[in-house]
Each structure stands twice: as structure tokens, then as C-alpha cells.
Tab-separated table of C-alpha atoms and ligand atoms in Angstrom:
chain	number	residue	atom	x	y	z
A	10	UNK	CA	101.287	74.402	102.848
A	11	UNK	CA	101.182	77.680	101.313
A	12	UNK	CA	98.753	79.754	102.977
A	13	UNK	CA	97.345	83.460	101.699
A	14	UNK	CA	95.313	85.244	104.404
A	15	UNK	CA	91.611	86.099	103.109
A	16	UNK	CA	89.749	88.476	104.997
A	17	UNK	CA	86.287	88.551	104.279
A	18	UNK	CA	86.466	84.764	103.326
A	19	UNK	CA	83.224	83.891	104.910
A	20	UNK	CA	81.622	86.896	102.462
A	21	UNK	CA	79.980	86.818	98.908
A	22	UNK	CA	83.334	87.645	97.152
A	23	UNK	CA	85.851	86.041	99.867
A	24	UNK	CA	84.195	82.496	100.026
A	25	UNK	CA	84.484	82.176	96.302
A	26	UNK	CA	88.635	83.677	96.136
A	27	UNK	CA	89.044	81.111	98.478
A	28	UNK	CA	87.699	78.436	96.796
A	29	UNK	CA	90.184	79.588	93.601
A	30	UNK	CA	93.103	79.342	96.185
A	31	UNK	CA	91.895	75.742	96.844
A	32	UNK	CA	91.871	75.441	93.026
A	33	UNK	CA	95.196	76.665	92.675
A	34	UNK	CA	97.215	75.170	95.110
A	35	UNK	CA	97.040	77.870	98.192
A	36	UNK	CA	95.576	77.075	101.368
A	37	UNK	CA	93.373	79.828	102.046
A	38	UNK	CA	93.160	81.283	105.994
A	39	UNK	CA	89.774	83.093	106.188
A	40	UNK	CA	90.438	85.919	108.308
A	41	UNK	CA	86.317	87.423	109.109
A	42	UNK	CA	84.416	88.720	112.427
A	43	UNK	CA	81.347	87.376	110.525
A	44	UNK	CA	79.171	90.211	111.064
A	45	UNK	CA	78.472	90.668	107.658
A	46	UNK	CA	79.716	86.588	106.822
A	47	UNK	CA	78.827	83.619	107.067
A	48	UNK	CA	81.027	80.975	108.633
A	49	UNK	CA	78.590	77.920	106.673
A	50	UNK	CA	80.736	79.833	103.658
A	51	UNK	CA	84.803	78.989	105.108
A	52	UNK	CA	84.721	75.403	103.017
A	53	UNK	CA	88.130	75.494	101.650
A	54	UNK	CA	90.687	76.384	104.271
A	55	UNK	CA	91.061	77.151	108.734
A	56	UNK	CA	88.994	79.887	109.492
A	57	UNK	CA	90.412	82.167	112.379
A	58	UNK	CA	87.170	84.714	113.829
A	59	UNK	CA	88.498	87.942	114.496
A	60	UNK	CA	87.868	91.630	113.726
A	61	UNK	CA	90.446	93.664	111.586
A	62	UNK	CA	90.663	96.407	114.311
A	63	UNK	CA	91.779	93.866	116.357
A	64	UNK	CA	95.736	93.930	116.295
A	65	UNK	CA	97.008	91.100	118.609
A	66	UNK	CA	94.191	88.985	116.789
A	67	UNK	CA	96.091	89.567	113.662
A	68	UNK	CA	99.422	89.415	115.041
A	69	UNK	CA	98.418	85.604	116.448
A	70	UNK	CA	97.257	84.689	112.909
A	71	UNK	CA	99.981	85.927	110.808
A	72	UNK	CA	102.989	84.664	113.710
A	73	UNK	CA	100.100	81.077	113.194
A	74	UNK	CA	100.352	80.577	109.348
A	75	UNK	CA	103.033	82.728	107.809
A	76	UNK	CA	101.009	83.526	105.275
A	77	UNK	CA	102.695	84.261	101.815
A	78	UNK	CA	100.438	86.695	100.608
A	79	UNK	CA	96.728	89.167	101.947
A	80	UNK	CA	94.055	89.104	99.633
A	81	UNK	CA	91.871	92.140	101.783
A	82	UNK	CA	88.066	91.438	100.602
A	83	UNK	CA	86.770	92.644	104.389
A	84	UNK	CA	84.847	95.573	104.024
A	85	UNK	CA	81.358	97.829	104.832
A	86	UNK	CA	80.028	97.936	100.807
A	87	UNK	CA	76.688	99.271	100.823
A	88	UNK	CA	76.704	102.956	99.285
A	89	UNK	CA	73.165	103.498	100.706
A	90	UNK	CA	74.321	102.480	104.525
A	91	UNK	CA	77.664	104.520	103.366
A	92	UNK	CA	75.678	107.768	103.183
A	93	UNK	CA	73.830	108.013	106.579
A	94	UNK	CA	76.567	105.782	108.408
A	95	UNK	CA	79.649	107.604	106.813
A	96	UNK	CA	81.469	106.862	110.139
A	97	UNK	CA	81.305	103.317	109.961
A	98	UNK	CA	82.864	103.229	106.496
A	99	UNK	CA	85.924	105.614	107.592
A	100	UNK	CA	86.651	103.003	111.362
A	101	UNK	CA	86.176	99.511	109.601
A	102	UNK	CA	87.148	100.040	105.996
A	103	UNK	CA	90.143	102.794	106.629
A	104	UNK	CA	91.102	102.015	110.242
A	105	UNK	CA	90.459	98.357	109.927
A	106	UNK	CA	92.707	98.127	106.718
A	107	UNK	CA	95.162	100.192	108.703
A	108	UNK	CA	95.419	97.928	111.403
A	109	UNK	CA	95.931	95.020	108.811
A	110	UNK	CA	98.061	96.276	106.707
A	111	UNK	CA	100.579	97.515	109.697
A	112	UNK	CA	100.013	93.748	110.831
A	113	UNK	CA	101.281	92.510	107.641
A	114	UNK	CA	104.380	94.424	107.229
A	115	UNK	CA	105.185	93.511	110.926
A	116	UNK	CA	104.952	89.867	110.143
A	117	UNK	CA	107.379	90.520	106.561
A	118	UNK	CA	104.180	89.903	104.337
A	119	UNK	CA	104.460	92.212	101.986
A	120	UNK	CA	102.474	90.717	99.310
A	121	UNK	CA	98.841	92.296	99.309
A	122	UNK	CA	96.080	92.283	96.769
A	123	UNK	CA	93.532	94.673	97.571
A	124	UNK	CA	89.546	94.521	96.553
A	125	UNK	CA	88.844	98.219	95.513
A	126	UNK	CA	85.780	99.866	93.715
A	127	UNK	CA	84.768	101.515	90.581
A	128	UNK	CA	83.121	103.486	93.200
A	129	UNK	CA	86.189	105.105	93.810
A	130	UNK	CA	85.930	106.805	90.498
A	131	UNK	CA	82.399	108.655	90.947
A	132	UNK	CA	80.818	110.683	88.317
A	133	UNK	CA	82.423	111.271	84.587
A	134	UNK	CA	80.633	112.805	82.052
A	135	UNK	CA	81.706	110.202	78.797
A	136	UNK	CA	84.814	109.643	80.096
A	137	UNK	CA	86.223	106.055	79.765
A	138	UNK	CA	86.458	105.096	82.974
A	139	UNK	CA	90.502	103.628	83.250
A	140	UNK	CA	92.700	103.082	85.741
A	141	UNK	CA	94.053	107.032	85.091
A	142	UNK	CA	90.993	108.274	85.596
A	143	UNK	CA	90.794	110.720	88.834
A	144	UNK	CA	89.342	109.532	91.654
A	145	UNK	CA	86.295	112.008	92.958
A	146	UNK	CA	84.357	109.220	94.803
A	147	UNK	CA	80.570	110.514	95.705
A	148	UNK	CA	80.193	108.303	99.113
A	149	UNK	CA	82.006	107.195	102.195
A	150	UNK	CA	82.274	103.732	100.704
A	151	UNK	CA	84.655	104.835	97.984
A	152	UNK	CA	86.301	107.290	99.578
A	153	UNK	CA	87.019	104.796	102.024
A	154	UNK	CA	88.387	102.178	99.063
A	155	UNK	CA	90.419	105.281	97.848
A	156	UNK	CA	92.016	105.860	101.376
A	157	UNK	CA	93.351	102.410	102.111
A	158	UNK	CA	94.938	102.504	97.928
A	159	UNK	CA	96.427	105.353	99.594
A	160	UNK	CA	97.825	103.420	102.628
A	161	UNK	CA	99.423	101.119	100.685
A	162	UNK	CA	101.291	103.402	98.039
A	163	UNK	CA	102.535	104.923	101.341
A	164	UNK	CA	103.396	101.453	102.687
A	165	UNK	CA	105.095	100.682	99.537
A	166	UNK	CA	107.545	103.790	99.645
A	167	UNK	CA	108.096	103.360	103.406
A	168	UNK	CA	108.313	99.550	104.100
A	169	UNK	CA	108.122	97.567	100.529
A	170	UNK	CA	104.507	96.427	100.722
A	171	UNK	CA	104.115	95.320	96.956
A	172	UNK	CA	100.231	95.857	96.115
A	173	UNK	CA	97.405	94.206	93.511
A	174	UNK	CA	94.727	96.493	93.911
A	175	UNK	CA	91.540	95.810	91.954
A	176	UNK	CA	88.743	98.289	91.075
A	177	UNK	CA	85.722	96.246	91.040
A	178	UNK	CA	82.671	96.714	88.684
A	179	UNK	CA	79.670	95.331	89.880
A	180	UNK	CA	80.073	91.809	90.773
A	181	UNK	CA	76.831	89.256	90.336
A	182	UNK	CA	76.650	85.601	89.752
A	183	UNK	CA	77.774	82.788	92.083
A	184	UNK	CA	80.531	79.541	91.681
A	185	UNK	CA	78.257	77.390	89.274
A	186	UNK	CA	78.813	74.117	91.433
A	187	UNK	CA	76.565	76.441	94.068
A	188	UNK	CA	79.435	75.878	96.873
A	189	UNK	CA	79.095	79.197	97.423
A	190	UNK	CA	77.331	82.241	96.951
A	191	UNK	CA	75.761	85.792	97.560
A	192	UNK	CA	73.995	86.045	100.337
A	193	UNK	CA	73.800	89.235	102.280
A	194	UNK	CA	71.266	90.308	104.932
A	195	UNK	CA	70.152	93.083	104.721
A	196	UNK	CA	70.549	92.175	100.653
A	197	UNK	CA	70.603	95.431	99.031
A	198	UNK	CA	72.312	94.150	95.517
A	199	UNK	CA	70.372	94.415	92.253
A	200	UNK	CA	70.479	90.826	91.177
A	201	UNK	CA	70.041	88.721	94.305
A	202	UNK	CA	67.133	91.310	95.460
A	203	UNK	CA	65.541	90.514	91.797
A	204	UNK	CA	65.504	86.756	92.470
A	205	UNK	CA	64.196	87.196	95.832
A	206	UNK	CA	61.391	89.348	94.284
A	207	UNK	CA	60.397	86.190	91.838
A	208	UNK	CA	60.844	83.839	94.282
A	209	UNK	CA	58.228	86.251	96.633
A	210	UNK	CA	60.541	86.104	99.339
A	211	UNK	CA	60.576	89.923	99.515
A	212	UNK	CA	57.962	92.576	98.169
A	213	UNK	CA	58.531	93.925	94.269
A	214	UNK	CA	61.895	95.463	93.661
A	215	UNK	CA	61.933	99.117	93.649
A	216	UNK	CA	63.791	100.756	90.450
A	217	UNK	CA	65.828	103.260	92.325
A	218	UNK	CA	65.404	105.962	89.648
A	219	UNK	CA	64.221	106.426	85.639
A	220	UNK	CA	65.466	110.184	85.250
A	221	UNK	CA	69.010	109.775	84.700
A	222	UNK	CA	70.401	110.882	81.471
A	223	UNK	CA	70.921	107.185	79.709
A	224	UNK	CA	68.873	105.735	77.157
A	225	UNK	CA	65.960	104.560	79.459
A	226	UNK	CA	66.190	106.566	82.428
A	227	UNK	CA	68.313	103.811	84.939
A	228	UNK	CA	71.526	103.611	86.207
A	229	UNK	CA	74.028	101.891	84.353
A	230	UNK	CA	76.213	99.265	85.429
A	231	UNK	CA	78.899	96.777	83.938
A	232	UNK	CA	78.847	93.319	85.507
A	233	UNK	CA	81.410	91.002	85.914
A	234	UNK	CA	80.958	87.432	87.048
A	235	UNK	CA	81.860	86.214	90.472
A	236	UNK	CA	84.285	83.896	89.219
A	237	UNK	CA	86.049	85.635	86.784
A	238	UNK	CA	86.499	88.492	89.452
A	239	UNK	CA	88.440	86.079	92.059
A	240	UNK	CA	90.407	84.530	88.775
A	241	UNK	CA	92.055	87.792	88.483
A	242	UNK	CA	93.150	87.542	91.978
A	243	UNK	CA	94.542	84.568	91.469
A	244	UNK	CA	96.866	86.019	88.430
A	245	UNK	CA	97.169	89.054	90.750
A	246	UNK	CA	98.466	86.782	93.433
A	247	UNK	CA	101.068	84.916	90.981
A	248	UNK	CA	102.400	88.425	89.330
A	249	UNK	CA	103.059	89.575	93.007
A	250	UNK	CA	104.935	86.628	93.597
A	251	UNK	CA	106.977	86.568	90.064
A	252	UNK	CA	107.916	90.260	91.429
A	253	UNK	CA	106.524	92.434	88.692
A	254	UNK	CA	105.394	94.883	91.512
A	255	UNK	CA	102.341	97.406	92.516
A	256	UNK	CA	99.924	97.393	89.926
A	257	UNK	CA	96.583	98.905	90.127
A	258	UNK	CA	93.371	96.683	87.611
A	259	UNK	CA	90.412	97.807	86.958
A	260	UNK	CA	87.803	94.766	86.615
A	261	UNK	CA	85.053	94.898	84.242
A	262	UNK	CA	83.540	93.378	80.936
A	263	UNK	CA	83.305	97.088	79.197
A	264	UNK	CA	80.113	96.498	78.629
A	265	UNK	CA	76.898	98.619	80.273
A	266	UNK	CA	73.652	97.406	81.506
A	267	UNK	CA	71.098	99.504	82.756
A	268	UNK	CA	68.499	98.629	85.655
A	269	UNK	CA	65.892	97.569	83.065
A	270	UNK	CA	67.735	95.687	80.358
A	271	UNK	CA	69.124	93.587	83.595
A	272	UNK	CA	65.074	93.426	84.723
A	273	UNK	CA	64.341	91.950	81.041
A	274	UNK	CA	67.607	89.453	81.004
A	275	UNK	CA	66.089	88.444	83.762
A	276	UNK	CA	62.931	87.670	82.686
A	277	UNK	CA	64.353	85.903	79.696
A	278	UNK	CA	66.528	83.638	81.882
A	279	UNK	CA	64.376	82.778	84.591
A	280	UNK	CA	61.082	82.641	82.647
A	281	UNK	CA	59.415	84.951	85.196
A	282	UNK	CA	58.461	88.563	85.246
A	283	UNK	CA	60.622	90.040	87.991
A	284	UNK	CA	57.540	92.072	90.066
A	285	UNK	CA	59.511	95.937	90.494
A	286	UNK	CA	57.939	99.345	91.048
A	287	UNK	CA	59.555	102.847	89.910
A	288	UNK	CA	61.169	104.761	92.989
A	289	UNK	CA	63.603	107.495	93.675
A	290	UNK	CA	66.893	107.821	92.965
A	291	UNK	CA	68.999	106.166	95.654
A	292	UNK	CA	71.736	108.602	97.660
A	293	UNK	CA	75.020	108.381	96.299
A	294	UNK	CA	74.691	106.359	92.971
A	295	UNK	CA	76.538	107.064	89.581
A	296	UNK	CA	74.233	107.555	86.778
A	297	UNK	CA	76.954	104.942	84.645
A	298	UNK	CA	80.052	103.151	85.755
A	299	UNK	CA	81.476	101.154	82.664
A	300	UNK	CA	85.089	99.980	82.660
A	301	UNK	CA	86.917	101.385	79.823
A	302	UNK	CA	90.296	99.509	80.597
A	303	UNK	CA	92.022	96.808	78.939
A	304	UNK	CA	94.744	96.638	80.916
A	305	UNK	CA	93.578	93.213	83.708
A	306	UNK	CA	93.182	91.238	79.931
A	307	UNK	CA	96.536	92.700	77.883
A	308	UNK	CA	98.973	92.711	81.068
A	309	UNK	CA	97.643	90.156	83.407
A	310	UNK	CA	96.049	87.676	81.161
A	311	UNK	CA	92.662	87.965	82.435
A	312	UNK	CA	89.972	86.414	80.013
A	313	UNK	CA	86.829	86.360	81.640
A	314	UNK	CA	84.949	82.969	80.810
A	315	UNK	CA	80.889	83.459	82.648
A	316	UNK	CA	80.179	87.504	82.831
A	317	UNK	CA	77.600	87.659	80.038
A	318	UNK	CA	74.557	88.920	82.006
A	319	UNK	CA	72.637	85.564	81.632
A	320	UNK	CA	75.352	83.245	82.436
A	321	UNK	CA	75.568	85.375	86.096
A	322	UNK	CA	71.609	85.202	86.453
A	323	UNK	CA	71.666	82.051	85.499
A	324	UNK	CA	74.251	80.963	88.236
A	325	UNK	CA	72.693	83.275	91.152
A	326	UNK	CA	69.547	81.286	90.101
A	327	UNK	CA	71.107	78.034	90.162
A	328	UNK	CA	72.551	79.278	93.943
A	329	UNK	CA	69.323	80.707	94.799
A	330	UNK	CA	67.651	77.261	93.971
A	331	UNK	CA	70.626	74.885	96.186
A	332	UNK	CA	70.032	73.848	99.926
A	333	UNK	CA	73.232	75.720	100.245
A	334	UNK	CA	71.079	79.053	100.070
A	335	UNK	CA	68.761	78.386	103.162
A	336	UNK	CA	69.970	79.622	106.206
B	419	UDP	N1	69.263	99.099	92.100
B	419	UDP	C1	67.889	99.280	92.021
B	419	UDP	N2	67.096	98.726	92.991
B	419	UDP	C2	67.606	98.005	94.028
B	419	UDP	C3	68.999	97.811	94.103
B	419	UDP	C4	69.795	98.375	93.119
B	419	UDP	O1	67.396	99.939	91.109
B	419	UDP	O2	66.819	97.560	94.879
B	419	UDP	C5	70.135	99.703	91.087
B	419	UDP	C6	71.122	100.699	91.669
B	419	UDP	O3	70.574	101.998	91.719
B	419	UDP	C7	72.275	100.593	90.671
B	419	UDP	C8	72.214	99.140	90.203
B	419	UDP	O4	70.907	98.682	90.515
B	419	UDP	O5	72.046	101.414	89.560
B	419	UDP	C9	73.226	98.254	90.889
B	419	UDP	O6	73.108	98.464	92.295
B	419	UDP	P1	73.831	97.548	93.336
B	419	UDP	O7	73.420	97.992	94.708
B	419	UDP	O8	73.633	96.112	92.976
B	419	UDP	O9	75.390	97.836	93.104
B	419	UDP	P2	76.212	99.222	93.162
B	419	UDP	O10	76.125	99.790	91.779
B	419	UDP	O11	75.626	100.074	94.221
B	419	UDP	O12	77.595	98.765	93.499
């Protein structure tokens, strides 16, 4: 068997790279101390409990599998949480990849793709956002994706770790077979917090925000479907392994959304009125984070096939509705 090590794999994001792995051959090892995961979510490969701080853990699991490859999804994500909890970010995301990534090169596994953040970019007055664009991240949860890209340029020059890092837009939808899917608690994402609003399973969604300079006041996002996002992992994996060496993607559609137009796609797909109040700005967000980069498409091959905005309400709604959901 060919095993890749997925931490995070009983997450939103991990669950559904490892069910790509399954797709394409791997055996994924989910590698997750399930405090923010769900272990109902390993379906596709052993799952090994442990925390990424915890180095003889690690050591066990990598001497256990030999994995060829790290895909590193585990991570604190929440810019809110990162702004009054900056601590937290800097011990789990940047000590906890530390730990991991020292694990790896100990055990020779020097292929590692890395899940990073648009975040890491922070505020650009109409700049496209690419993968050149400096990095001047406005909370602890980017500057704590920026920190471990760090880490591993430095573990390239010293030791040969050969890196995928990915700069993730905002990732929504779920695998449309509803295997898998978001579920967070506390949920704090826009488009599983607007389905819980129509289903009344929380109180109206609050618009964090209508005074930002874009057209109609809200934040702008681009989206990018669940499944797309862990099929350029996949192609990340497989240029690793063909040895075309570090390579940093953004991943994005290059196309914005703001709070409101998602609120009406969502009305349109769903049929309901999503209930939602006007509040304050939320700490820490970027008035627009769009990916200007073709780069994942022209040098990987990345076409993604689901990430118009109804096609990922449509599948969080199809999740949403599946017994899988319930917990
Ligand atoms: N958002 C909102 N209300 C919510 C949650 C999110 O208005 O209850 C907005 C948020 O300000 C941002 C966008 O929706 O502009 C996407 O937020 P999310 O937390 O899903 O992702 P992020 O952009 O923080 O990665």
C-alpha cells in the first residue's frame, strides 16, 4: 500500500483529501487529536488519534506506515477565535507544524503538501492577489499559515523537504455523494451557518458588516468547491512525486462574491429566504480576497469542475439534508 499521512483527516477539508487518496490509489493515514474532528469522518483509510505536538506519537506513526508523502490540513482556522486567542494559533498551528514537519524529515519523508491561506495575504488595495503578492497577514491565523511556509523553505535549504503549499480561498460545498462534509462546532463559516439559519437550527445569520468599500457594503470572498480544492492536492501530490520540486498555488475560481450576492444564491438554490440581520464588522476580516492567479490551472492542470456558487450550496444542502449530518 501506498500510504500519505493526512492530518486533519477527520476535519471538513481532511475527510474529503482523503477520500481523493482513496480515489486515486493512496491509502490515506488520518493523523487528528479530534478536537476540532470528527472520527464518524476517517471512512477511507487507519486513523491513528494523536496531537501534532506530540513527537513520539508521530515518530510511532511515520516508523508504522512509511508514509510516502504529508498532506498537513491540521490547523486552528477561525480568524475571529485567532484574534482574542492569538496564542493558540502561534502553539498548535506554528509549534504543532514544527513538531511535524521535524517528524517527517526524521522518518526521510520529505514530500509535504501544505494547506495555507489567502489569509496570509491580508489587505491590498486592487491588487491581484498572486502568489507574488507580499504577505502582510491581519490575524494570528495567517500569520501562523505564513510561519510554517516559512519552516518549510528553511527545511528545504537545510534537509531537502520538497513542499506543495496551497493558499486557500474560501472553501464551501461538500463531496456530492454526502460521505462527507462540513461540520464544525462552534460553526462560524458563512455557508454552513446560512443553512443552519433556514433550517432554524440556529437564530438569523448576522451580516458581519455593510460599510466596506465594495459595491454593496460586504466582504468579498472567492469560493472554491470542496472537491476541486482536495483535487489539486492530489496533482500537488503527483508533481512532488514526478520531482518538479517546491511550488507554492494559490487556489481560487477568480471570481468575487460578496456576503449578500452569496445570501441571494442562496435563496435561489434552496428556495428559502435565508433569515440574517446587519451587524458589525467582524475583527480581523479583509474587505476582498479574490485570487488573481492562474498559475494551479496553467502549471498543475487544475480545472475546477463544481465551484460555481450554486453547485457548492447546492452540495452543502444536499450534506446538510443526509443522516450523515446528525451527530
Ligand atoms: N460572514 C458573515 N457572517 C457570518 C460568518 C461570515 O457575514 O456569520 C462573512 C465574513 O465576514 C466573510 C465571509 O462571510 O466576509 C466569509 O467568512 P467565513 O468565516 O466563511 O470565511 P473567512 O473569509 O473568514 O475565511
Amino acid at each position: 500500500m501506498t500510504y500519505v499521512l493526512v492530518t486533519g483527516g477527520a476535519g471538513y477539508i481532511g475527510s474529503h483529501a482523503c477520500k481523493a487518496l482513496k480515489q486515486a490509489g493512496y491509502t490515506p493515514v488520518t493523523y487528528d487529536n479530534l478536537v476540532t474532528g470528527w472520527q464518524d469522518a476517517v471512512k477511507f483509510g487507519p486513523f491513528e488519534q494523536g496531537d501534532l505536538t506530540d513527537r513520539t506519537r508521530l515518530d510511532e506513526v511515520f516508523a508504522r506506515y512509511q508514509p510516502v508523502a504529508v498532506m498537513h490540513f491540521a490547523a486552528l482556522s477561525q480568524v475571529g477565535e485567532a484574534m482574542s486567542e492569538p496564542g493558540r494559533y502561534w502553539a498548535n498551528n506554528v509549534g504543532g507544524s514544527l513538531c511535524l514537519i521535524e517528524a517527517a524529515v526524521a522518518a526521510g519523508c520529505l514530500d509535504f503538501v501544505f494547506s495555507s491561506t489567502c489569509a496570509t495575504y491580508g489587505e491590498h488595495d486592487n491588487v491581484v492577489l498572486d502568489e507574488n503578492t507580499p504577505q502582510q497577514p491581519l490575524n494570528a491565523y495567517g500569520a501562523s499559515k505564513r510561519a510554517v511556509e516559512d519552516i518549510l523553505r528553511d527545511f528545504e535549504a537545510a534537509y531537502g523537504l520538497r513542499s506543495v503549499i496551497f493558499r486557500y480561498f474560501n472553501v464551501a460545498g461538500a463531496d456530492p455523494e454526502a460521505e462527507v462534509g462540513e461540520f464544525h462546532q462552534p460553526e462560524t463559516h458563512l455557508v454552513p451557518l446560512m443553512i443552519q439559519a433556514i433550517k432554524g437550527e440556529r437564530a438569523a445569520l448576522t451580516v458581519f458588516g455593510t460599510d466596506y468599500d465594495t459595491p454593496d457594503g460586504t466582504c468579498i470572498r472567492d469560493y472554491v468547491h470542496v472537491c476541486d480544492l482536495v483535487d489539486a492536492h492530489i496533482l500537488g501530490l503527483k508533481w512532488l512525486e514526478e520531482g518538479k520540486g517546491s511550488r507554492v498555488f494559490n487556489l481560487g475560481t477568480g471570481s468575487g462574491f460578496s456576503v449578500k450576492e452569496v445570501l441571494s444564491h442562496s435563496r435561489a438554490v434552496t428556495n428559502t429566504e435565508v433569515p440574517h440581520v446587519i451587524g458589525e464588522r467582524r475583527a480581523g476580516d479583509c474587505t476582498k480576497l479574490v485570487s488573481g492567479s492562474v498559475r494551479a490551472g496553467h502549471e498543475l492542470g487544475w480545472e475546477p469542475k463544481r465551484s460555481t456558487l450554486d453547485q457548492m450550496i447546492a452540495d452543502a444542502w444536499r450534506w446538510h439534508q443526509s443522516g450523515h449530518y446528525e451527530r
